[in-house]
Amino acid sequence: MRLLTHNMLSSNIRGVVNGFPLRIEAGKVVEKNVEINGDFLKNMFVKIDWKAFVEASQSMGYTELPEEADSSMLDSDEFLNRFHHALLELHLEEGALVCPETGRRFPVSKGIPNMLLHEDEV
Amino acid sequence: MGSRPELVAPPEIFYDDTEARKYTSSSRIIEIQASLSERALELLALPEDDVPKLLLDIGCGSGLSGETISENGHHWIGLDISPSMLNIALEREVEGDLLLSDMGQGLGLRPGVIDGAISISAVQWLCNADRSSHNPRLRLKAFFTSLYKCLSSGAKAVFQLYPQNVAQRELILNAAMNAGFGGGIVVDFPHSSKKRKEFLVLACGQQSMNSSLTIGKTEDEKGFSDHDDEDEDEENHTVCFSDRHRRPFKKQKNNKNGKGREWILRKKEQMRRRGNDVPLDTKYTGRKRKGRF
């Protein structure tokens, strides 16, 4: 699972008001090279919750993202490269996602988070 | 048509390891899935500005439909309830991210982040109550409201579906409308029972539907709009009505020249409308063979 997907995911357990962001318990992180596309990054930048994104990348062991970012930084190639790397090239292979409110763990195995809810959580 | 998988077992049980492998190794299914997803993407009518979009593939299975999305240069997140299908997707090294999730429980996604959604032959599964805790009406509602929430304004969602009957189609459509979606059903090849395909095209927000979207495909690429379909139903209706008042069945003339060229041409036209491959009409059509044969 990429951080792109992590940034979109929130916990939808019944009664949870703010299920975002899910905390990452990283077990194994892999990197896969993907071609960079500036347009896509600019398009996604407005949708990304930056604070959650930086926290997530730090918990995956990548610390080169700035704490604050605004759209003017998108002109810098260096920033774009880092953004691209963290967004699309880092994969959480094994580990878990943890709901910030209830502490419920969603295990991640082989890169696939198990988001199935128990019957009493729907 | 064989038995419907929905009637056999719940999806996570029906698509076990063997069934998932069978599904993905059949070249026929691969071809059908690819053409369905191609058409769904077409109906999605994404802006043609070459900027990759973030799409959702609901019921992605082994990633056959996702592959079409990747080929068109978009990023996608796929979700499915069957772990076996997702394992096959991993083996096929699909480019999108996969989630093990039940769409009937609602999608756990942030509001307004997804640029569009497609779903190939999946939504009809929601109409089944596979556990005592399942209520199809509530599950459809949870699914459509959460989908509406996570789509960005003006985004579309296209579902290819095989509704079992009219009531089921209505159930799905009502759930979508109640969630706030606008749109309707596009039927491709309405005359053919084999090739007939239904797409539920939904739009989020105030954006009016592009009129070209509501046109279904027919064999000769001539579009039939929803309106034409209605006309046709009316026509069928009158046919049924006049059936009752028809004069007693006249015995077919059976002369030695067979049923005649006109009859053959009419039958061929009929088969063509159903989407079958029919040889061209030529001067040889309906002609008797020479005696030496």
Tab-separated table of C-alpha atoms in Angstrom:
chain	number	residue	atom	x	y	z
A	1	MET	CA	0.000	0.000	0.000
A	2	ARG	CA	1.311	3.420	-0.972
A	3	LEU	CA	1.052	6.555	1.139
A	4	LEU	CA	-1.274	7.905	-1.554
A	5	THR	CA	-3.836	5.350	-0.466
A	6	HIS	CA	-3.037	5.789	3.220
A	7	ASN	CA	-3.763	9.497	2.919
A	8	MET	CA	-7.235	8.748	1.540
A	9	LEU	CA	-8.143	6.039	4.040
A	10	SER	CA	-10.011	6.691	7.225
A	11	SER	CA	-11.540	4.350	9.729
A	12	ASN	CA	-15.283	3.916	9.265
A	13	ILE	CA	-16.091	2.081	12.449
A	14	ARG	CA	-19.532	3.028	13.749
A	15	GLY	CA	-19.403	5.952	16.151
A	16	VAL	CA	-15.926	7.124	15.171
A	17	VAL	CA	-16.077	10.856	14.449
A	18	ASN	CA	-12.570	11.459	13.185
A	19	GLY	CA	-11.033	8.262	11.825
A	20	PHE	CA	-8.229	10.079	10.037
A	21	PRO	CA	-5.296	9.693	9.900
A	22	LEU	CA	-4.736	6.038	10.600
A	23	ARG	CA	-1.487	5.543	12.494
A	24	ILE	CA	1.019	3.335	10.695
A	25	GLU	CA	2.788	0.500	12.478
A	26	ALA	CA	5.452	-0.270	9.934
A	27	GLY	CA	6.783	-3.813	9.798
A	28	LYS	CA	8.324	-4.024	6.364
A	29	VAL	CA	8.630	-1.179	3.859
A	30	VAL	CA	9.641	-1.711	0.237
A	31	GLU	CA	10.476	0.784	-2.481
A	32	LYS	CA	9.350	0.428	-6.083
A	33	ASN	CA	10.458	2.817	-8.773
A	34	VAL	CA	7.665	4.659	-10.564
A	35	GLU	CA	7.965	7.249	-13.311
A	36	ILE	CA	7.375	10.775	-12.039
A	37	ASN	CA	4.445	12.800	-13.381
A	38	GLY	CA	4.417	16.440	-12.331
A	39	ASP	CA	0.817	17.084	-13.376
A	40	PHE	CA	-0.494	14.262	-11.270
A	41	LEU	CA	1.505	15.438	-8.248
A	42	LYS	CA	0.167	18.979	-8.620
A	43	ASN	CA	-3.330	17.612	-8.937
A	44	MET	CA	-2.929	15.437	-5.847
A	45	PHE	CA	-1.171	18.090	-3.770
A	46	VAL	CA	-4.411	19.970	-3.081
A	47	LYS	CA	-6.087	16.772	-1.911
A	48	ILE	CA	-3.301	15.528	0.332
A	49	ASP	CA	-3.550	16.207	4.033
A	50	TRP	CA	0.056	17.324	4.438
A	51	LYS	CA	0.421	16.898	8.191
A	52	ALA	CA	-0.848	13.332	8.071
A	53	PHE	CA	1.323	12.689	5.034
A	54	VAL	CA	4.524	13.826	6.732
A	55	GLU	CA	3.735	11.811	9.870
A	56	ALA	CA	3.003	8.735	7.780
A	57	SER	CA	6.232	9.048	5.806
A	58	GLN	CA	8.196	9.459	9.041
A	59	SER	CA	6.674	6.322	10.488
A	60	MET	CA	7.796	4.541	7.313
A	61	GLY	CA	11.340	5.815	7.903
A	62	TYR	CA	11.431	8.625	5.330
A	63	THR	CA	12.227	11.955	6.954
A	64	GLU	CA	13.111	14.270	4.080
A	65	LEU	CA	9.708	15.911	3.665
A	66	PRO	CA	9.316	19.474	5.015
A	67	GLU	CA	6.879	19.907	7.916
A	68	GLU	CA	4.987	22.626	6.091
A	69	ALA	CA	4.300	22.850	2.384
A	70	ASP	CA	2.403	25.205	0.120
A	71	SER	CA	1.652	25.153	-3.565
A	72	SER	CA	4.537	27.499	-4.462
A	73	MET	CA	6.974	24.717	-3.529
A	74	LEU	CA	5.645	22.588	-6.382
A	75	ASP	CA	7.882	24.507	-8.782
A	76	SER	CA	10.988	23.086	-7.185
A	77	ASP	CA	12.127	19.810	-8.765
A	78	GLU	CA	13.783	18.696	-5.583
A	79	PHE	CA	10.547	19.024	-3.641
A	80	LEU	CA	8.587	17.264	-6.387
A	81	ASN	CA	11.020	14.354	-6.348
A	82	ARG	CA	10.700	13.911	-2.597
A	83	PHE	CA	6.926	14.267	-2.750
A	84	HIS	CA	6.783	11.710	-5.556
A	85	HIS	CA	9.031	9.267	-3.701
A	86	ALA	CA	6.991	9.411	-0.510
A	87	LEU	CA	3.618	9.373	-2.260
A	88	LEU	CA	4.053	6.640	-4.853
A	89	GLU	CA	7.286	4.725	-4.309
A	90	LEU	CA	7.132	3.768	-0.638
A	91	HIS	CA	5.007	0.689	-0.034
A	92	LEU	CA	3.913	-0.588	3.344
A	93	GLU	CA	4.274	-4.335	2.849
A	94	GLU	CA	3.717	-5.708	6.351
A	95	GLY	CA	2.443	-3.954	9.453
A	96	ALA	CA	-0.807	-2.442	10.610
A	97	LEU	CA	-2.982	0.645	10.480
A	98	VAL	CA	-4.393	1.823	13.777
A	99	CYS	CA	-7.609	3.774	14.189
A	100	PRO	CA	-6.744	7.031	16.043
A	101	GLU	CA	-9.941	7.023	18.104
A	102	THR	CA	-10.586	3.425	19.053
A	103	GLY	CA	-7.115	1.947	18.686
A	104	ARG	CA	-8.513	-0.846	16.522
A	105	ARG	CA	-5.740	-2.439	14.428
A	106	PHE	CA	-6.233	-3.138	10.726
A	107	PRO	CA	-3.488	-5.613	9.807
A	108	VAL	CA	-1.573	-5.132	6.557
A	109	SER	CA	-0.229	-8.265	4.948
A	110	LYS	CA	1.463	-8.584	1.565
A	111	GLY	CA	0.681	-4.911	1.028
A	112	ILE	CA	-3.073	-5.348	1.419
A	113	PRO	CA	-4.737	-3.728	4.445
A	114	ASN	CA	-7.595	-5.748	5.837
A	115	MET	CA	-10.297	-3.111	6.337
A	116	LEU	CA	-13.113	-5.599	7.017
A	117	LEU	CA	-15.140	-4.603	10.054
A	118	HIS	CA	-16.630	-6.943	12.631
A	119	GLU	CA	-20.392	-7.078	12.751
A	120	ASP	CA	-20.597	-4.939	15.879
A	121	GLU	CA	-18.491	-2.212	14.274
A	122	VAL	CA	-20.760	-1.576	11.281
B	1	MET	CA	-27.037	-18.404	-19.094
B	2	GLY	CA	-25.694	-20.620	-16.326
B	3	SER	CA	-26.465	-20.174	-12.680
B	4	ARG	CA	-25.657	-16.778	-11.267
B	5	PRO	CA	-22.704	-16.793	-8.852
B	6	GLU	CA	-24.649	-14.524	-6.486
B	7	LEU	CA	-27.107	-17.358	-5.919
B	8	VAL	CA	-24.430	-19.927	-5.107
B	9	ALA	CA	-22.544	-18.434	-2.177
B	10	PRO	CA	-21.353	-15.138	-0.677
B	11	PRO	CA	-18.566	-13.489	-2.722
B	12	GLU	CA	-15.735	-14.151	-0.277
B	13	ILE	CA	-16.662	-17.835	-0.286
B	14	PHE	CA	-17.632	-18.250	-3.935
B	15	TYR	CA	-14.377	-16.738	-5.163
B	16	ASP	CA	-12.060	-19.131	-3.328
B	17	ASP	CA	-8.574	-20.000	-4.610
B	18	THR	CA	-9.780	-22.346	-7.339
B	19	GLU	CA	-12.607	-20.138	-8.558
B	20	ALA	CA	-10.375	-17.041	-8.508
B	21	ARG	CA	-7.737	-18.808	-10.588
B	22	LYS	CA	-10.342	-20.150	-12.995
B	23	TYR	CA	-11.772	-16.664	-13.366
B	24	THR	CA	-8.459	-15.086	-14.208
B	25	SER	CA	-7.074	-17.803	-16.474
B	26	SER	CA	-10.080	-17.843	-18.788
B	27	SER	CA	-9.206	-15.777	-21.836
B	28	ARG	CA	-12.909	-15.314	-22.532
B	29	ILE	CA	-13.555	-13.699	-19.154
B	30	ILE	CA	-10.418	-11.567	-19.468
B	31	GLU	CA	-11.601	-10.286	-22.827
B	32	ILE	CA	-15.111	-9.534	-21.571
B	33	GLN	CA	-13.792	-7.798	-18.453
B	34	ALA	CA	-11.378	-5.699	-20.493
B	35	SER	CA	-14.060	-4.537	-22.916
B	36	LEU	CA	-16.485	-3.826	-20.062
B	37	SER	CA	-13.941	-1.749	-18.187
B	38	GLU	CA	-12.942	0.043	-21.378
B	39	ARG	CA	-16.582	0.978	-21.914
B	40	ALA	CA	-17.012	1.967	-18.261
B	41	LEU	CA	-14.018	4.297	-18.529
B	42	GLU	CA	-15.522	5.763	-21.683
B	43	LEU	CA	-18.785	6.434	-19.846
B	44	LEU	CA	-16.836	7.968	-16.987
B	45	ALA	CA	-15.900	10.738	-19.448
B	46	LEU	CA	-12.847	11.992	-17.605
B	47	PRO	CA	-11.531	15.342	-18.862
B	48	GLU	CA	-9.027	14.773	-21.640
B	49	ASP	CA	-6.139	16.786	-20.276
B	50	ASP	CA	-3.632	13.907	-19.955
B	51	VAL	CA	-3.419	14.408	-16.213
B	52	PRO	CA	-3.602	11.057	-14.431
B	53	LYS	CA	-6.577	10.773	-12.109
B	54	LEU	CA	-7.131	8.833	-8.916
B	55	LEU	CA	-9.909	6.327	-9.544
B	56	LEU	CA	-11.625	3.737	-7.434
B	57	ASP	CA	-12.235	0.191	-8.644
B	58	ILE	CA	-15.016	-1.279	-6.541
B	59	GLY	CA	-14.977	-5.059	-6.553
B	60	CYS	CA	-11.643	-5.076	-8.355
B	61	GLY	CA	-11.207	-8.837	-7.984
B	62	SER	CA	-7.986	-9.977	-9.594
B	63	GLY	CA	-7.353	-6.549	-11.075
B	64	LEU	CA	-8.532	-7.244	-14.626
B	65	SER	CA	-10.439	-3.970	-14.764
B	66	GLY	CA	-7.665	-2.162	-12.934
B	67	GLU	CA	-5.269	-3.103	-15.697
B	68	THR	CA	-7.429	-1.193	-18.165
B	69	ILE	CA	-7.295	1.832	-15.867
B	70	SER	CA	-3.494	1.589	-15.672
B	71	GLU	CA	-3.275	1.293	-19.457
B	72	ASN	CA	-5.173	4.562	-19.686
B	73	GLY	CA	-2.578	6.121	-17.427
B	74	HIS	CA	-4.579	6.626	-14.252
B	75	HIS	CA	-3.867	5.635	-10.682
B	76	TRP	CA	-6.366	3.465	-8.888
B	77	ILE	CA	-7.297	1.991	-5.558
B	78	GLY	CA	-9.092	-1.325	-5.776
B	79	LEU	CA	-11.191	-2.961	-3.132
B	80	ASP	CA	-12.633	-6.431	-2.950
B	81	ILE	CA	-14.000	-8.776	-0.337
B	82	SER	CA	-12.374	-11.955	-1.638
B	83	PRO	CA	-8.800	-12.512	-0.359
B	84	SER	CA	-8.233	-15.189	-3.010
B	85	MET	CA	-9.016	-12.768	-5.818
B	86	LEU	CA	-6.694	-10.163	-4.279
B	87	ASN	CA	-3.925	-12.773	-4.047
B	88	ILE	CA	-4.224	-13.368	-7.774
B	89	ALA	CA	-4.087	-9.609	-8.287
B	90	LEU	CA	-0.808	-9.579	-6.322
B	91	GLU	CA	0.567	-12.365	-8.509
B	92	ARG	CA	-0.336	-10.380	-11.601
B	93	GLU	CA	1.565	-7.407	-10.133
B	94	VAL	CA	-1.181	-4.870	-10.767
B	95	GLU	CA	-0.206	-1.246	-10.380
B	96	GLY	CA	-3.009	-0.051	-8.139
B	97	ASP	CA	-3.252	-0.411	-4.379
B	98	LEU	CA	-5.512	-3.124	-3.050
B	99	LEU	CA	-7.776	-3.109	-0.030
B	100	LEU	CA	-9.583	-6.040	1.535
B	101	SER	CA	-12.907	-4.422	2.266
B	102	ASP	CA	-16.637	-4.981	2.117
B	103	MET	CA	-18.431	-2.284	0.142
B	104	GLY	CA	-21.637	-2.980	2.050
B	105	GLN	CA	-19.930	-1.699	5.198
B	106	GLY	CA	-19.319	1.650	3.556
B	107	LEU	CA	-16.047	2.910	2.125
B	108	GLY	CA	-13.620	4.282	4.670
B	109	LEU	CA	-12.298	7.130	2.549
B	110	ARG	CA	-11.785	10.818	3.167
B	111	PRO	CA	-14.404	13.175	1.640
B	112	GLY	CA	-13.922	14.597	-1.832
B	113	VAL	CA	-10.644	12.954	-2.780
B	114	ILE	CA	-11.562	10.470	-5.535
B	115	ASP	CA	-11.866	11.596	-9.174
B	116	GLY	CA	-14.138	8.797	-10.334
B	117	ALA	CA	-15.175	5.222	-9.672
B	118	ILE	CA	-15.873	2.177	-11.777
B	119	SER	CA	-17.219	-1.181	-10.779
B	120	ILE	CA	-17.583	-4.185	-13.050
B	121	SER	CA	-20.234	-6.795	-12.191
B	122	ALA	CA	-20.100	-6.198	-8.473
B	123	VAL	CA	-22.966	-4.117	-7.122
B	124	GLN	CA	-25.603	-6.816	-7.609
B	125	TRP	CA	-23.849	-8.810	-4.855
B	126	LEU	CA	-25.061	-6.179	-2.395
B	127	CYS	CA	-28.656	-7.243	-2.983
B	128	ASN	CA	-28.031	-10.545	-1.206
B	129	ALA	CA	-28.275	-11.027	2.511
B	130	ASP	CA	-25.510	-13.532	3.154
B	131	ARG	CA	-25.527	-13.207	6.931
B	132	SER	CA	-28.265	-12.661	9.450
B	133	SER	CA	-26.854	-9.203	10.125
B	134	HIS	CA	-27.066	-8.210	6.465
B	135	ASN	CA	-29.847	-5.980	5.235
B	136	PRO	CA	-29.474	-5.316	1.502
B	137	ARG	CA	-31.283	-1.990	1.732
B	138	LEU	CA	-28.990	-0.729	4.486
B	139	ARG	CA	-25.875	-2.100	2.827
B	140	LEU	CA	-26.740	-0.387	-0.464
B	141	LYS	CA	-27.403	2.812	1.438
B	142	ALA	CA	-24.108	2.604	3.324
B	143	PHE	CA	-22.264	1.949	0.091
B	144	PHE	CA	-23.792	4.723	-1.993
B	145	THR	CA	-23.698	7.406	0.730
B	146	SER	CA	-20.050	6.694	1.531
B	147	LEU	CA	-19.236	6.688	-2.187
B	148	TYR	CA	-20.997	10.006	-2.677
B	149	LYS	CA	-18.992	11.454	0.175
B	150	CYS	CA	-15.579	10.392	-1.087
B	151	LEU	CA	-16.107	11.501	-4.699
B	152	SER	CA	-15.008	15.002	-5.611
B	153	SER	CA	-17.613	17.397	-6.971
B	154	GLY	CA	-18.590	16.640	-10.555
B	155	ALA	CA	-17.023	13.183	-10.433
B	156	LYS	CA	-18.842	10.257	-11.983
B	157	ALA	CA	-19.249	6.649	-11.033
B	158	VAL	CA	-20.016	3.907	-13.545
B	159	PHE	CA	-21.246	0.492	-12.494
B	160	GLN	CA	-21.660	-2.383	-14.878
B	161	LEU	CA	-24.228	-4.676	-13.389
B	162	TYR	CA	-26.302	-7.752	-14.013
B	163	PRO	CA	-29.533	-7.126	-12.137
B	164	GLN	CA	-31.499	-10.301	-11.654
B	165	ASN	CA	-34.860	-8.660	-12.264
B	166	VAL	CA	-36.615	-5.323	-12.469
B	167	ALA	CA	-37.110	-5.097	-8.709
B	168	GLN	CA	-33.390	-5.483	-8.093
B	169	ARG	CA	-32.534	-2.807	-10.629
B	170	GLU	CA	-34.996	-0.481	-8.963
B	171	LEU	CA	-33.597	-1.230	-5.519
B	172	ILE	CA	-30.078	-0.313	-6.635
B	173	LEU	CA	-31.186	2.772	-8.535
B	174	ASN	CA	-33.280	4.050	-5.635
B	175	ALA	CA	-30.427	3.612	-3.189
B	176	ALA	CA	-28.182	5.623	-5.516
B	177	MET	CA	-30.738	8.405	-5.965
B	178	ASN	CA	-31.394	8.593	-2.217
B	179	ALA	CA	-27.684	9.066	-1.647
B	180	GLY	CA	-27.855	12.183	-3.819
B	181	PHE	CA	-26.551	10.893	-7.130
B	182	GLY	CA	-28.033	11.939	-10.442
B	183	GLY	CA	-27.955	9.778	-13.542
B	184	GLY	CA	-29.482	6.640	-14.916
B	185	ILE	CA	-28.984	3.396	-16.738
B	186	VAL	CA	-27.310	3.085	-20.134
B	187	VAL	CA	-28.064	-0.103	-22.044
B	188	ASP	CA	-25.669	-1.395	-24.691
B	189	PHE	CA	-27.052	-3.801	-27.319
B	190	PRO	CA	-30.639	-3.636	-26.029
B	191	HIS	CA	-31.902	-6.146	-28.601
B	192	SER	CA	-29.523	-8.954	-27.797
B	193	SER	CA	-30.060	-11.089	-24.730
B	194	LYS	CA	-26.476	-12.341	-24.949
B	195	LYS	CA	-24.612	-9.099	-25.543
B	196	ARG	CA	-26.950	-6.809	-23.615
B	197	LYS	CA	-24.974	-4.882	-21.010
B	198	GLU	CA	-26.277	-2.446	-18.441
B	199	PHE	CA	-24.289	0.417	-17.000
B	200	LEU	CA	-25.450	2.550	-14.122
B	201	VAL	CA	-23.948	5.983	-14.739
B	202	LEU	CA	-24.059	8.263	-11.711
B	203	ALA	CA	-22.886	11.822	-11.349
B	204	CYS	CA	-22.058	13.611	-8.157
B	205	GLY	CA	-22.968	17.252	-7.619
B	206	GLN	CA	-24.855	19.615	-9.857
B	207	GLN	CA	-23.046	18.901	-13.098
B	208	SER	CA	-25.565	18.025	-15.771
B	209	MET	CA	-25.091	14.740	-17.549
B	210	ASN	CA	-23.490	14.929	-20.949
B	211	SER	CA	-26.181	13.939	-23.405
B	212	SER	CA	-23.830	11.767	-25.443
B	213	LEU	CA	-23.353	9.642	-22.371
B	214	THR	CA	-26.853	8.366	-22.193
B	215	ILE	CA	-26.570	6.613	-25.525
B	216	GLY	CA	-26.161	2.872	-25.518
B	217	LYS	CA	-24.268	0.936	-28.144
B	218	THR	CA	-25.889	-1.223	-30.770
B	219	GLU	CA	-24.351	-3.552	-33.313
B	220	ASP	CA	-24.105	-1.001	-36.131
B	221	GLU	CA	-22.756	1.684	-33.765
B	222	LYS	CA	-25.982	3.604	-34.154
B	223	GLY	CA	-26.971	4.927	-30.776
B	224	PHE	CA	-30.249	4.284	-29.071
B	225	SER	CA	-30.949	6.859	-26.432
B	226	ASP	CA	-33.029	6.123	-23.385
B	227	HIS	CA	-35.862	7.902	-25.068
B	228	ASP	CA	-35.770	5.555	-28.050
B	229	ASP	CA	-35.804	2.672	-25.640
B	230	GLU	CA	-39.031	3.949	-24.211
B	231	ASP	CA	-40.510	4.219	-27.654
B	232	GLU	CA	-39.495	0.699	-28.269
B	233	ASP	CA	-41.161	-0.498	-25.111
B	234	GLU	CA	-44.304	1.191	-26.272
B	235	GLU	CA	-43.991	-0.542	-29.593
B	236	ASN	CA	-43.547	-3.870	-27.864
B	237	HIS	CA	-46.521	-3.049	-25.788
B	238	THR	CA	-48.722	-2.485	-28.803
B	239	VAL	CA	-47.449	-5.686	-30.337
B	240	CYS	CA	-48.472	-7.602	-27.255
B	241	PHE	CA	-51.830	-5.864	-27.282
B	242	SER	CA	-52.560	-6.607	-30.900
B	243	ASP	CA	-51.427	-10.196	-30.343
B	244	ARG	CA	-54.570	-10.896	-28.412
B	245	HIS	CA	-56.743	-9.658	-31.235
B	246	ARG	CA	-54.880	-11.426	-33.960
B	247	ARG	CA	-56.834	-13.508	-36.411
B	248	PRO	CA	-56.513	-17.286	-35.941
B	249	PHE	CA	-53.112	-18.596	-36.987
B	250	LYS	CA	-52.929	-19.034	-40.736
B	251	LYS	CA	-51.191	-22.145	-41.947
B	252	GLN	CA	-47.808	-21.301	-43.461
B	253	LYS	CA	-47.708	-21.610	-47.200
B	254	ASN	CA	-45.205	-24.332	-47.895
B	255	ASN	CA	-44.505	-24.307	-51.609
B	256	LYS	CA	-41.605	-26.125	-53.143
B	257	ASN	CA	-39.511	-22.961	-53.394
B	258	GLY	CA	-39.089	-22.783	-49.595
B	259	LYS	CA	-40.039	-19.770	-47.536
B	260	GLY	CA	-38.850	-17.196	-50.018
B	261	ARG	CA	-36.211	-14.496	-50.167
B	262	GLU	CA	-38.281	-11.950	-48.320
B	263	TRP	CA	-38.697	-14.222	-45.317
B	264	ILE	CA	-34.972	-14.910	-45.203
B	265	LEU	CA	-34.103	-11.217	-45.386
B	266	ARG	CA	-36.506	-10.480	-42.577
B	267	LYS	CA	-35.040	-13.205	-40.398
B	268	LYS	CA	-31.491	-12.048	-41.118
B	269	GLU	CA	-32.392	-8.495	-40.144
B	270	GLN	CA	-33.852	-9.838	-36.933
B	271	MET	CA	-30.662	-11.744	-36.083
B	272	ARG	CA	-28.561	-8.684	-36.905
B	273	ARG	CA	-30.580	-6.600	-34.462
B	274	ARG	CA	-29.833	-9.166	-31.773
B	275	GLY	CA	-26.138	-8.618	-32.375
B	276	ASN	CA	-25.354	-11.925	-34.103
B	277	ASP	CA	-22.909	-12.190	-36.980
B	278	VAL	CA	-24.982	-12.588	-40.129
B	279	PRO	CA	-23.664	-12.947	-43.715
B	280	LEU	CA	-24.264	-10.016	-46.047
B	281	ASP	CA	-27.373	-9.841	-48.233
B	282	THR	CA	-26.332	-10.546	-51.834
B	283	LYS	CA	-28.035	-11.583	-55.047
B	284	TYR	CA	-27.387	-15.193	-53.991
B	285	THR	CA	-29.391	-14.835	-50.797
B	286	GLY	CA	-32.325	-17.226	-50.790
B	287	ARG	CA	-31.523	-18.626	-54.243
B	288	LYS	CA	-31.929	-22.310	-54.919
B	289	ARG	CA	-28.866	-24.405	-55.716
B	290	LYS	CA	-28.392	-25.705	-59.223
B	291	GLY	CA	-29.623	-29.238	-59.805
B	292	ARG	CA	-26.122	-30.663	-60.190
B	293	PHE	CA	-25.474	-30.309	-56.483
